[in-house]
Amino acid sequence: MRRCVCPGSFDPVTLGHLDVIHRAAAVFDEVIVAVVVNHSKRTAFTSDERRGFLCASIDEAALRSGRITVEIVDDGLLAEYCRRVGAHAIVKGLRSGTDYAYELPMAQMNRHLTGVETVFLPGAPGLTHVSSSMIKEVASLGGDVSAFVPPAVAGRLADMAAAHRKDPS
Ligand code: PNS
């Protein structure tokens, strides 16, 4: 049984994240999507909301069968978490050279810490410009981001933008 972890903030999940998660599930027997809580970083959505968006958007059959699970990782090192759950690899998507520069030292450090390998999947063409932070900015200014996020997220962002327009305080 080959198990991997797809970690991230997922604040919120985008179609780019979902593409990587489902492709990881085609390569590994089991995928744990780890919603990592960074206590020093302010997020737009709580960890429960971020987990909820993922559960509403990931292939239902894969969730039902347990081939993909979504967990909140609230504390500690990702590498230690991977060791605890018996993951053979961390899977991350790479959209660009900038992503590579950010991800490479983390991959090297994680391997140093517990020996866990990182596998990079190239970002899907058409989604390489999509990031959670850009999605939040565009949506907050009234832009339509529904082509880049799952419906659960698009609906929630549209509601938040409408509420903000009504009461900008
Ligand atoms: O989606 P993000 O914010 O780019 O994900 C980054 C994340 C959560 C994968 C990374 O910050 C992480 O692994 N955090 C867990 C704490 C940890 O192990 N830090 C050392 C990394 S070498």
PDB file of N, CA, C and O in Angstrom, residues 100-169:
ATOM      1  N   TYR A 100       9.076  26.212  -7.656  1.00  0.00           N
ATOM      2  CA  TYR A 100      10.194  25.281  -7.446  1.00  0.00           C
ATOM      3  C   TYR A 100      11.175  25.855  -6.420  1.00  0.00           C
ATOM      4  O   TYR A 100      11.621  25.154  -5.506  1.00  0.00           O
ATOM      5  N   ALA A 101      11.461  27.152  -6.551  1.00  0.00           N
ATOM      6  CA  ALA A 101      12.408  27.793  -5.625  1.00  0.00           C
ATOM      7  C   ALA A 101      11.868  27.769  -4.191  1.00  0.00           C
ATOM      8  O   ALA A 101      12.629  27.664  -3.233  1.00  0.00           O
ATOM      9  N   TYR A 102      10.563  27.850  -4.040  1.00  0.00           N
ATOM     10  CA  TYR A 102       9.926  27.818  -2.716  1.00  0.00           C
ATOM     11  C   TYR A 102       9.875  26.388  -2.174  1.00  0.00           C
ATOM     12  O   TYR A 102      10.106  26.142  -0.989  1.00  0.00           O
ATOM     13  N   GLU A 103       9.582  25.448  -3.056  1.00  0.00           N
ATOM     14  CA  GLU A 103       9.345  24.066  -2.629  1.00  0.00           C
ATOM     15  C   GLU A 103      10.631  23.266  -2.405  1.00  0.00           C
ATOM     16  O   GLU A 103      10.663  22.376  -1.553  1.00  0.00           O
ATOM     17  N   LEU A 104      11.686  23.558  -3.208  1.00  0.00           N
ATOM     18  CA  LEU A 104      12.891  22.731  -3.140  1.00  0.00           C
ATOM     19  C   LEU A 104      13.501  22.671  -1.737  1.00  0.00           C
ATOM     20  O   LEU A 104      13.751  21.580  -1.221  1.00  0.00           O
ATOM     21  N   PRO A 105      13.742  23.832  -1.069  1.00  0.00           N
ATOM     22  CA  PRO A 105      14.330  23.728   0.271  1.00  0.00           C
ATOM     23  C   PRO A 105      13.436  22.980   1.259  1.00  0.00           C
ATOM     24  O   PRO A 105      13.949  22.265   2.130  1.00  0.00           O
ATOM     25  N   MET A 106      12.118  23.123   1.107  1.00  0.00           N
ATOM     26  CA  MET A 106      11.221  22.382   2.023  1.00  0.00           C
ATOM     27  C   MET A 106      11.339  20.882   1.775  1.00  0.00           C
ATOM     28  O   MET A 106      11.375  20.086   2.706  1.00  0.00           O
ATOM     29  N   ALA A 107      11.405  20.512   0.490  1.00  0.00           N
ATOM     30  CA  ALA A 107      11.534  19.090   0.161  1.00  0.00           C
ATOM     31  C   ALA A 107      12.842  18.532   0.731  1.00  0.00           C
ATOM     32  O   ALA A 107      12.882  17.430   1.290  1.00  0.00           O
ATOM     33  N   GLN A 108      13.918  19.325   0.589  1.00  0.00           N
ATOM     34  CA  GLN A 108      15.218  18.870   1.093  1.00  0.00           C
ATOM     35  C   GLN A 108      15.206  18.762   2.616  1.00  0.00           C
ATOM     36  O   GLN A 108      15.735  17.816   3.195  1.00  0.00           O
ATOM     37  N   MET A 109      14.583  19.760   3.267  1.00  0.00           N
ATOM     38  CA  MET A 109      14.526  19.733   4.737  1.00  0.00           C
ATOM     39  C   MET A 109      13.666  18.570   5.226  1.00  0.00           C
ATOM     40  O   MET A 109      14.037  17.855   6.173  1.00  0.00           O
ATOM     41  N   ASN A 110      12.536  18.352   4.575  1.00  0.00           N
ATOM     42  CA  ASN A 110      11.669  17.243   4.995  1.00  0.00           C
ATOM     43  C   ASN A 110      12.385  15.901   4.849  1.00  0.00           C
ATOM     44  O   ASN A 110      12.272  15.023   5.701  1.00  0.00           O
ATOM     45  N   ARG A 111      13.168  15.772   3.779  1.00  0.00           N
ATOM     46  CA  ARG A 111      13.919  14.518   3.586  1.00  0.00           C
ATOM     47  C   ARG A 111      14.998  14.367   4.656  1.00  0.00           C
ATOM     48  O   ARG A 111      15.236  13.279   5.178  1.00  0.00           O
ATOM     49  N   HIS A 112      15.639  15.501   4.996  1.00  0.00           N
ATOM     50  CA  HIS A 112      16.646  15.462   6.056  1.00  0.00           C
ATOM     51  C   HIS A 112      16.014  15.041   7.381  1.00  0.00           C
ATOM     52  O   HIS A 112      16.604  14.269   8.145  1.00  0.00           O
ATOM     53  N   LEU A 113      14.805  15.555   7.650  1.00  0.00           N
ATOM     54  CA  LEU A 113      14.185  15.335   8.966  1.00  0.00           C
ATOM     55  C   LEU A 113      13.786  13.879   9.191  1.00  0.00           C
ATOM     56  O   LEU A 113      14.074  13.310  10.252  1.00  0.00           O
ATOM     57  N   THR A 114      13.124  13.301   8.220  1.00  0.00           N
ATOM     58  CA  THR A 114      12.611  11.927   8.441  1.00  0.00           C
ATOM     59  C   THR A 114      12.823  11.000   7.258  1.00  0.00           C
ATOM     60  O   THR A 114      12.364   9.858   7.285  1.00  0.00           O
ATOM     61  N   GLY A 115      13.455  11.509   6.212  1.00  0.00           N
ATOM     62  CA  GLY A 115      13.672  10.654   5.034  1.00  0.00           C
ATOM     63  C   GLY A 115      12.509  10.663   4.058  1.00  0.00           C
ATOM     64  O   GLY A 115      12.576   9.996   3.023  1.00  0.00           O
ATOM     65  N   VAL A 116      11.442  11.420   4.364  1.00  0.00           N
ATOM     66  CA  VAL A 116      10.288  11.412   3.464  1.00  0.00           C
ATOM     67  C   VAL A 116      10.643  12.122   2.150  1.00  0.00           C
ATOM     68  O   VAL A 116      11.265  13.182   2.147  1.00  0.00           O
ATOM     69  N   GLU A 117      10.286  11.500   1.044  1.00  0.00           N
ATOM     70  CA  GLU A 117      10.558  12.072  -0.276  1.00  0.00           C
ATOM     71  C   GLU A 117       9.426  13.020  -0.673  1.00  0.00           C
ATOM     72  O   GLU A 117       8.288  12.866  -0.210  1.00  0.00           O
ATOM     73  N   THR A 118       9.741  13.964  -1.564  1.00  0.00           N
ATOM     74  CA  THR A 118       8.695  14.815  -2.143  1.00  0.00           C
ATOM     75  C   THR A 118       8.626  14.542  -3.632  1.00  0.00           C
ATOM     76  O   THR A 118       9.655  14.489  -4.310  1.00  0.00           O
ATOM     77  N   VAL A 119       7.416  14.345  -4.122  1.00  0.00           N
ATOM     78  CA  VAL A 119       7.184  14.122  -5.557  1.00  0.00           C
ATOM     79  C   VAL A 119       6.465  15.351  -6.093  1.00  0.00           C
ATOM     80  O   VAL A 119       5.444  15.772  -5.530  1.00  0.00           O
ATOM     81  N   PHE A 120       7.020  15.938  -7.151  1.00  0.00           N
ATOM     82  CA  PHE A 120       6.402  17.126  -7.746  1.00  0.00           C
ATOM     83  C   PHE A 120       5.623  16.747  -8.999  1.00  0.00           C
ATOM     84  O   PHE A 120       6.136  16.019  -9.856  1.00  0.00           O
ATOM     85  N   LEU A 121       4.413  17.260  -9.099  1.00  0.00           N
ATOM     86  CA  LEU A 121       3.621  17.087 -10.323  1.00  0.00           C
ATOM     87  C   LEU A 121       3.525  18.434 -11.024  1.00  0.00           C
ATOM     88  O   LEU A 121       3.246  19.453 -10.370  1.00  0.00           O
ATOM     89  N   PRO A 122       3.742  18.456 -12.348  1.00  0.00           N
ATOM     90  CA  PRO A 122       3.637  19.741 -13.051  1.00  0.00           C
ATOM     91  C   PRO A 122       2.206  20.252 -13.028  1.00  0.00           C
ATOM     92  O   PRO A 122       1.260  19.478 -13.194  1.00  0.00           O
ATOM     93  N   GLY A 123       2.069  21.554 -12.816  1.00  0.00           N
ATOM     94  CA  GLY A 123       0.741  22.169 -12.784  1.00  0.00           C
ATOM     95  C   GLY A 123       0.018  21.988 -14.108  1.00  0.00           C
ATOM     96  O   GLY A 123       0.646  21.939 -15.167  1.00  0.00           O
ATOM     97  N   ALA A 124      -1.309  21.890 -14.023  1.00  0.00           N
ATOM     98  CA  ALA A 124      -2.108  21.715 -15.243  1.00  0.00           C
ATOM     99  C   ALA A 124      -2.057  22.991 -16.073  1.00  0.00           C
ATOM    100  O   ALA A 124      -2.267  24.080 -15.537  1.00  0.00           O
ATOM    101  N   PRO A 125      -1.794  22.848 -17.401  1.00  0.00           N
ATOM    102  CA  PRO A 125      -1.823  24.039 -18.259  1.00  0.00           C
ATOM    103  C   PRO A 125      -3.203  24.691 -18.133  1.00  0.00           C
ATOM    104  O   PRO A 125      -4.207  23.996 -18.069  1.00  0.00           O
ATOM    105  N   GLY A 126      -3.235  25.990 -18.086  1.00  0.00           N
ATOM    106  CA  GLY A 126      -4.528  26.669 -17.933  1.00  0.00           C
ATOM    107  C   GLY A 126      -4.826  27.015 -16.494  1.00  0.00           C
ATOM    108  O   GLY A 126      -5.731  27.804 -16.204  1.00  0.00           O
ATOM    109  N   LEU A 127      -4.065  26.409 -15.557  1.00  0.00           N
ATOM    110  CA  LEU A 127      -4.295  26.720 -14.140  1.00  0.00           C
ATOM    111  C   LEU A 127      -3.022  27.223 -13.465  1.00  0.00           C
ATOM    112  O   LEU A 127      -3.018  27.458 -12.259  1.00  0.00           O
ATOM    113  N   THR A 128      -1.941  27.382 -14.253  1.00  0.00           N
ATOM    114  CA  THR A 128      -0.665  27.713 -13.617  1.00  0.00           C
ATOM    115  C   THR A 128      -0.636  29.142 -13.063  1.00  0.00           C
ATOM    116  O   THR A 128       0.221  29.472 -12.256  1.00  0.00           O
ATOM    117  N   HIS A 129      -1.565  29.980 -13.485  1.00  0.00           N
ATOM    118  CA  HIS A 129      -1.598  31.348 -12.953  1.00  0.00           C
ATOM    119  C   HIS A 129      -2.521  31.460 -11.736  1.00  0.00           C
ATOM    120  O   HIS A 129      -2.674  32.547 -11.174  1.00  0.00           O
ATOM    121  N   VAL A 130      -3.114  30.346 -11.333  1.00  0.00           N
ATOM    122  CA  VAL A 130      -4.128  30.394 -10.267  1.00  0.00           C
ATOM    123  C   VAL A 130      -3.495  30.109  -8.910  1.00  0.00           C
ATOM    124  O   VAL A 130      -2.817  29.100  -8.730  1.00  0.00           O
ATOM    125  N   SER A 131      -3.724  31.011  -7.961  1.00  0.00           N
ATOM    126  CA  SER A 131      -3.276  30.791  -6.586  1.00  0.00           C
ATOM    127  C   SER A 131      -4.417  31.173  -5.654  1.00  0.00           C
ATOM    128  O   SER A 131      -5.279  31.982  -6.017  1.00  0.00           O
ATOM    129  N   SER A 132      -4.402  30.628  -4.458  1.00  0.00           N
ATOM    130  CA  SER A 132      -5.457  30.951  -3.486  1.00  0.00           C
ATOM    131  C   SER A 132      -5.478  32.451  -3.198  1.00  0.00           C
ATOM    132  O   SER A 132      -6.549  33.051  -3.085  1.00  0.00           O
ATOM    133  N   SER A 133      -4.293  33.057  -3.085  1.00  0.00           N
ATOM    134  CA  SER A 133      -4.269  34.491  -2.734  1.00  0.00           C
ATOM    135  C   SER A 133      -4.834  35.340  -3.878  1.00  0.00           C
ATOM    136  O   SER A 133      -5.596  36.294  -3.637  1.00  0.00           O
ATOM    137  N   MET A 134      -4.507  34.975  -5.129  1.00  0.00           N
ATOM    138  CA  MET A 134      -5.060  35.749  -6.251  1.00  0.00           C
ATOM    139  C   MET A 134      -6.584  35.571  -6.325  1.00  0.00           C
ATOM    140  O   MET A 134      -7.326  36.526  -6.560  1.00  0.00           O
ATOM    141  N   ILE A 135      -7.028  34.358  -6.092  1.00  0.00           N
ATOM    142  CA  ILE A 135      -8.477  34.082  -6.108  1.00  0.00           C
ATOM    143  C   ILE A 135      -9.184  34.968  -5.079  1.00  0.00           C
ATOM    144  O   ILE A 135     -10.221  35.591  -5.368  1.00  0.00           O
ATOM    145  N   LYS A 136      -8.628  35.055  -3.874  1.00  0.00           N
ATOM    146  CA  LYS A 136      -9.274  35.850  -2.811  1.00  0.00           C
ATOM    147  C   LYS A 136      -9.301  37.329  -3.178  1.00  0.00           C
ATOM    148  O   LYS A 136     -10.298  38.011  -2.964  1.00  0.00           O
ATOM    149  N   GLU A 137      -8.190  37.810  -3.742  1.00  0.00           N
ATOM    150  CA  GLU A 137      -8.131  39.233  -4.103  1.00  0.00           C
ATOM    151  C   GLU A 137      -9.146  39.560  -5.198  1.00  0.00           C
ATOM    152  O   GLU A 137      -9.914  40.515  -5.087  1.00  0.00           O
ATOM    153  N   VAL A 138      -9.135  38.749  -6.260  1.00  0.00           N
ATOM    154  CA  VAL A 138     -10.041  39.016  -7.391  1.00  0.00           C
ATOM    155  C   VAL A 138     -11.499  38.928  -6.932  1.00  0.00           C
ATOM    156  O   VAL A 138     -12.328  39.791  -7.245  1.00  0.00           O
ATOM    157  N   ALA A 139     -11.807  37.889  -6.146  1.00  0.00           N
ATOM    158  CA  ALA A 139     -13.200  37.711  -5.686  1.00  0.00           C
ATOM    159  C   ALA A 139     -13.622  38.870  -4.787  1.00  0.00           C
ATOM    160  O   ALA A 139     -14.750  39.369  -4.890  1.00  0.00           O
ATOM    161  N   SER A 140     -12.710  39.325  -3.931  1.00  0.00           N
ATOM    162  CA  SER A 140     -13.074  40.400  -2.995  1.00  0.00           C
ATOM    163  C   SER A 140     -13.351  41.718  -3.725  1.00  0.00           C
ATOM    164  O   SER A 140     -14.057  42.585  -3.221  1.00  0.00           O
ATOM    165  N   LEU A 141     -12.787  41.838  -4.951  1.00  0.00           N
ATOM    166  CA  LEU A 141     -13.009  43.056  -5.733  1.00  0.00           C
ATOM    167  C   LEU A 141     -14.136  42.859  -6.755  1.00  0.00           C
ATOM    168  O   LEU A 141     -14.296  43.658  -7.678  1.00  0.00           O
ATOM    169  N   GLY A 142     -14.873  41.781  -6.601  1.00  0.00           N
ATOM    170  CA  GLY A 142     -16.063  41.564  -7.432  1.00  0.00           C
ATOM    171  C   GLY A 142     -15.822  40.764  -8.693  1.00  0.00           C
ATOM    172  O   GLY A 142     -16.735  40.610  -9.509  1.00  0.00           O
ATOM    173  N   GLY A 143     -14.592  40.254  -8.890  1.00  0.00           N
ATOM    174  CA  GLY A 143     -14.300  39.473 -10.102  1.00  0.00           C
ATOM    175  C   GLY A 143     -14.879  38.064 -10.018  1.00  0.00           C
ATOM    176  O   GLY A 143     -15.058  37.520  -8.923  1.00  0.00           O
ATOM    177  N   ASP A 144     -15.120  37.492 -11.195  1.00  0.00           N
ATOM    178  CA  ASP A 144     -15.686  36.143 -11.271  1.00  0.00           C
ATOM    179  C   ASP A 144     -14.547  35.122 -11.307  1.00  0.00           C
ATOM    180  O   ASP A 144     -13.767  35.094 -12.265  1.00  0.00           O
ATOM    181  N   VAL A 145     -14.445  34.307 -10.269  1.00  0.00           N
ATOM    182  CA  VAL A 145     -13.357  33.315 -10.201  1.00  0.00           C
ATOM    183  C   VAL A 145     -13.883  31.885 -10.364  1.00  0.00           C
ATOM    184  O   VAL A 145     -13.169  30.924 -10.106  1.00  0.00           O
ATOM    185  N   SER A 146     -15.133  31.777 -10.821  1.00  0.00           N
ATOM    186  CA  SER A 146     -15.774  30.454 -10.828  1.00  0.00           C
ATOM    187  C   SER A 146     -15.100  29.468 -11.794  1.00  0.00           C
ATOM    188  O   SER A 146     -15.315  28.266 -11.678  1.00  0.00           O
ATOM    189  N   ALA A 147     -14.273  29.965 -12.707  1.00  0.00           N
ATOM    190  CA  ALA A 147     -13.564  29.042 -13.626  1.00  0.00           C
ATOM    191  C   ALA A 147     -12.378  28.372 -12.936  1.00  0.00           C
ATOM    192  O   ALA A 147     -11.807  27.427 -13.487  1.00  0.00           O
ATOM    193  N   PHE A 148     -12.018  28.853 -11.774  1.00  0.00           N
ATOM    194  CA  PHE A 148     -10.771  28.398 -11.147  1.00  0.00           C
ATOM    195  C   PHE A 148     -10.932  27.737  -9.786  1.00  0.00           C
ATOM    196  O   PHE A 148      -9.949  27.282  -9.203  1.00  0.00           O
ATOM    197  N   VAL A 149     -12.153  27.744  -9.258  1.00  0.00           N
ATOM    198  CA  VAL A 149     -12.389  27.139  -7.936  1.00  0.00           C
ATOM    199  C   VAL A 149     -13.626  26.241  -8.021  1.00  0.00           C
ATOM    200  O   VAL A 149     -14.481  26.439  -8.885  1.00  0.00           O
ATOM    201  N   PRO A 150     -13.747  25.271  -7.109  1.00  0.00           N
ATOM    202  CA  PRO A 150     -14.943  24.425  -7.136  1.00  0.00           C
ATOM    203  C   PRO A 150     -16.188  25.236  -6.742  1.00  0.00           C
ATOM    204  O   PRO A 150     -16.050  26.293  -6.095  1.00  0.00           O
ATOM    205  N   PRO A 151     -17.386  24.760  -7.117  1.00  0.00           N
ATOM    206  CA  PRO A 151     -18.604  25.534  -6.869  1.00  0.00           C
ATOM    207  C   PRO A 151     -18.795  25.943  -5.404  1.00  0.00           C
ATOM    208  O   PRO A 151     -19.255  27.057  -5.120  1.00  0.00           O
ATOM    209  N   ALA A 152     -18.441  25.068  -4.474  1.00  0.00           N
ATOM    210  CA  ALA A 152     -18.633  25.392  -3.045  1.00  0.00           C
ATOM    211  C   ALA A 152     -17.844  26.651  -2.676  1.00  0.00           C
ATOM    212  O   ALA A 152     -18.331  27.521  -1.932  1.00  0.00           O
ATOM    213  N   VAL A 153     -16.646  26.758  -3.220  1.00  0.00           N
ATOM    214  CA  VAL A 153     -15.792  27.920  -2.922  1.00  0.00           C
ATOM    215  C   VAL A 153     -16.293  29.155  -3.672  1.00  0.00           C
ATOM    216  O   VAL A 153     -16.374  30.248  -3.099  1.00  0.00           O
ATOM    217  N   ALA A 154     -16.658  28.963  -4.940  1.00  0.00           N
ATOM    218  CA  ALA A 154     -17.127  30.108  -5.745  1.00  0.00           C
ATOM    219  C   ALA A 154     -18.348  30.747  -5.079  1.00  0.00           C
ATOM    220  O   ALA A 154     -18.437  31.980  -4.966  1.00  0.00           O
ATOM    221  N   GLY A 155     -19.272  29.912  -4.614  1.00  0.00           N
ATOM    222  CA  GLY A 155     -20.490  30.421  -3.974  1.00  0.00           C
ATOM    223  C   GLY A 155     -20.179  31.196  -2.712  1.00  0.00           C
ATOM    224  O   GLY A 155     -20.701  32.298  -2.481  1.00  0.00           O
ATOM    225  N   ARG A 156     -19.280  30.647  -1.916  1.00  0.00           N
ATOM    226  CA  ARG A 156     -18.940  31.294  -0.649  1.00  0.00           C
ATOM    227  C   ARG A 156     -18.209  32.624  -0.891  1.00  0.00           C
ATOM    228  O   ARG A 156     -18.486  33.627  -0.223  1.00  0.00           O
ATOM    229  N   LEU A 157     -17.301  32.649  -1.860  1.00  0.00           N
ATOM    230  CA  LEU A 157     -16.574  33.893  -2.154  1.00  0.00           C
ATOM    231  C   LEU A 157     -17.526  34.962  -2.691  1.00  0.00           C
ATOM    232  O   LEU A 157     -17.408  36.146  -2.335  1.00  0.00           O
ATOM    233  N   ALA A 158     -18.482  34.544  -3.519  1.00  0.00           N
ATOM    234  CA  ALA A 158     -19.449  35.505  -4.064  1.00  0.00           C
ATOM    235  C   ALA A 158     -20.308  36.074  -2.929  1.00  0.00           C
ATOM    236  O   ALA A 158     -20.579  37.283  -2.886  1.00  0.00           O
ATOM    237  N   ASP A 159     -20.722  35.215  -1.984  1.00  0.00           N
ATOM    238  CA  ASP A 159     -21.506  35.682  -0.824  1.00  0.00           C
ATOM    239  C   ASP A 159     -20.699  36.688   0.006  1.00  0.00           C
ATOM    240  O   ASP A 159     -21.217  37.708   0.455  1.00  0.00           O
ATOM    241  N   MET A 160     -19.425  36.372   0.221  1.00  0.00           N
ATOM    242  CA  MET A 160     -18.575  37.255   1.032  1.00  0.00           C
ATOM    243  C   MET A 160     -18.408  38.611   0.350  1.00  0.00           C
ATOM    244  O   MET A 160     -18.453  39.657   0.998  1.00  0.00           O
ATOM    245  N   ALA A 161     -18.221  38.583  -0.987  1.00  0.00           N
ATOM    246  CA  ALA A 161     -18.037  39.845  -1.720  1.00  0.00           C
ATOM    247  C   ALA A 161     -19.317  40.665  -1.680  1.00  0.00           C
ATOM    248  O   ALA A 161     -19.279  41.896  -1.498  1.00  0.00           O
ATOM    249  N   ALA A 162     -20.476  39.989  -1.797  1.00  0.00           N
ATOM    250  CA  ALA A 162     -21.759  40.704  -1.759  1.00  0.00           C
ATOM    251  C   ALA A 162     -21.963  41.319  -0.376  1.00  0.00           C
ATOM    252  O   ALA A 162     -22.396  42.481  -0.255  1.00  0.00           O
ATOM    253  N   ALA A 163     -21.646  40.564   0.668  1.00  0.00           N
ATOM    254  CA  ALA A 163     -21.803  41.077   2.044  1.00  0.00           C
ATOM    255  C   ALA A 163     -20.896  42.282   2.259  1.00  0.00           C
ATOM    256  O   ALA A 163     -21.282  43.268   2.896  1.00  0.00           O
ATOM    257  N   HIS A 164     -19.702  42.224   1.681  1.00  0.00           N
ATOM    258  CA  HIS A 164     -18.745  43.325   1.835  1.00  0.00           C
ATOM    259  C   HIS A 164     -19.225  44.584   1.098  1.00  0.00           C
ATOM    260  O   HIS A 164     -19.041  45.702   1.585  1.00  0.00           O
ATOM    261  N   ARG A 165     -19.844  44.365  -0.073  1.00  0.00           N
ATOM    262  CA  ARG A 165     -20.362  45.521  -0.821  1.00  0.00           C
ATOM    263  C   ARG A 165     -21.475  46.207  -0.035  1.00  0.00           C
ATOM    264  O   ARG A 165     -21.593  47.426  -0.029  1.00  0.00           O
ATOM    265  N   LYS A 166     -22.299  45.399   0.656  1.00  0.00           N
ATOM    266  CA  LYS A 166     -23.418  45.949   1.444  1.00  0.00           C
ATOM    267  C   LYS A 166     -22.885  46.705   2.657  1.00  0.00           C
ATOM    268  O   LYS A 166     -23.389  47.748   3.031  1.00  0.00           O
ATOM    269  N   ASP A 167     -21.861  46.104   3.301  1.00  0.00           N
ATOM    270  CA  ASP A 167     -21.325  46.685   4.531  1.00  0.00           C
ATOM    271  C   ASP A 167     -19.795  46.644   4.465  1.00  0.00           C
ATOM    272  O   ASP A 167     -19.167  45.700   4.943  1.00  0.00           O
ATOM    273  N   PRO A 168     -19.193  47.677   3.854  1.00  0.00           N
ATOM    274  CA  PRO A 168     -17.741  47.651   3.646  1.00  0.00           C
ATOM    275  C   PRO A 168     -16.908  47.830   4.932  1.00  0.00           C
ATOM    276  O   PRO A 168     -15.699  47.735   4.876  1.00  0.00           O
ATOM    277  N   SER A 169     -17.551  48.054   6.063  1.00  0.00           N
ATOM    278  CA  SER A 169     -16.788  48.342   7.308  1.00  0.00           C
ATOM    279  C   SER A 169     -16.042  47.100   7.798  1.00  0.00           C
ATOM    280  O   SER A 169     -16.408  45.996   7.540  1.00  0.00           O
TER     281      SER A 169
END
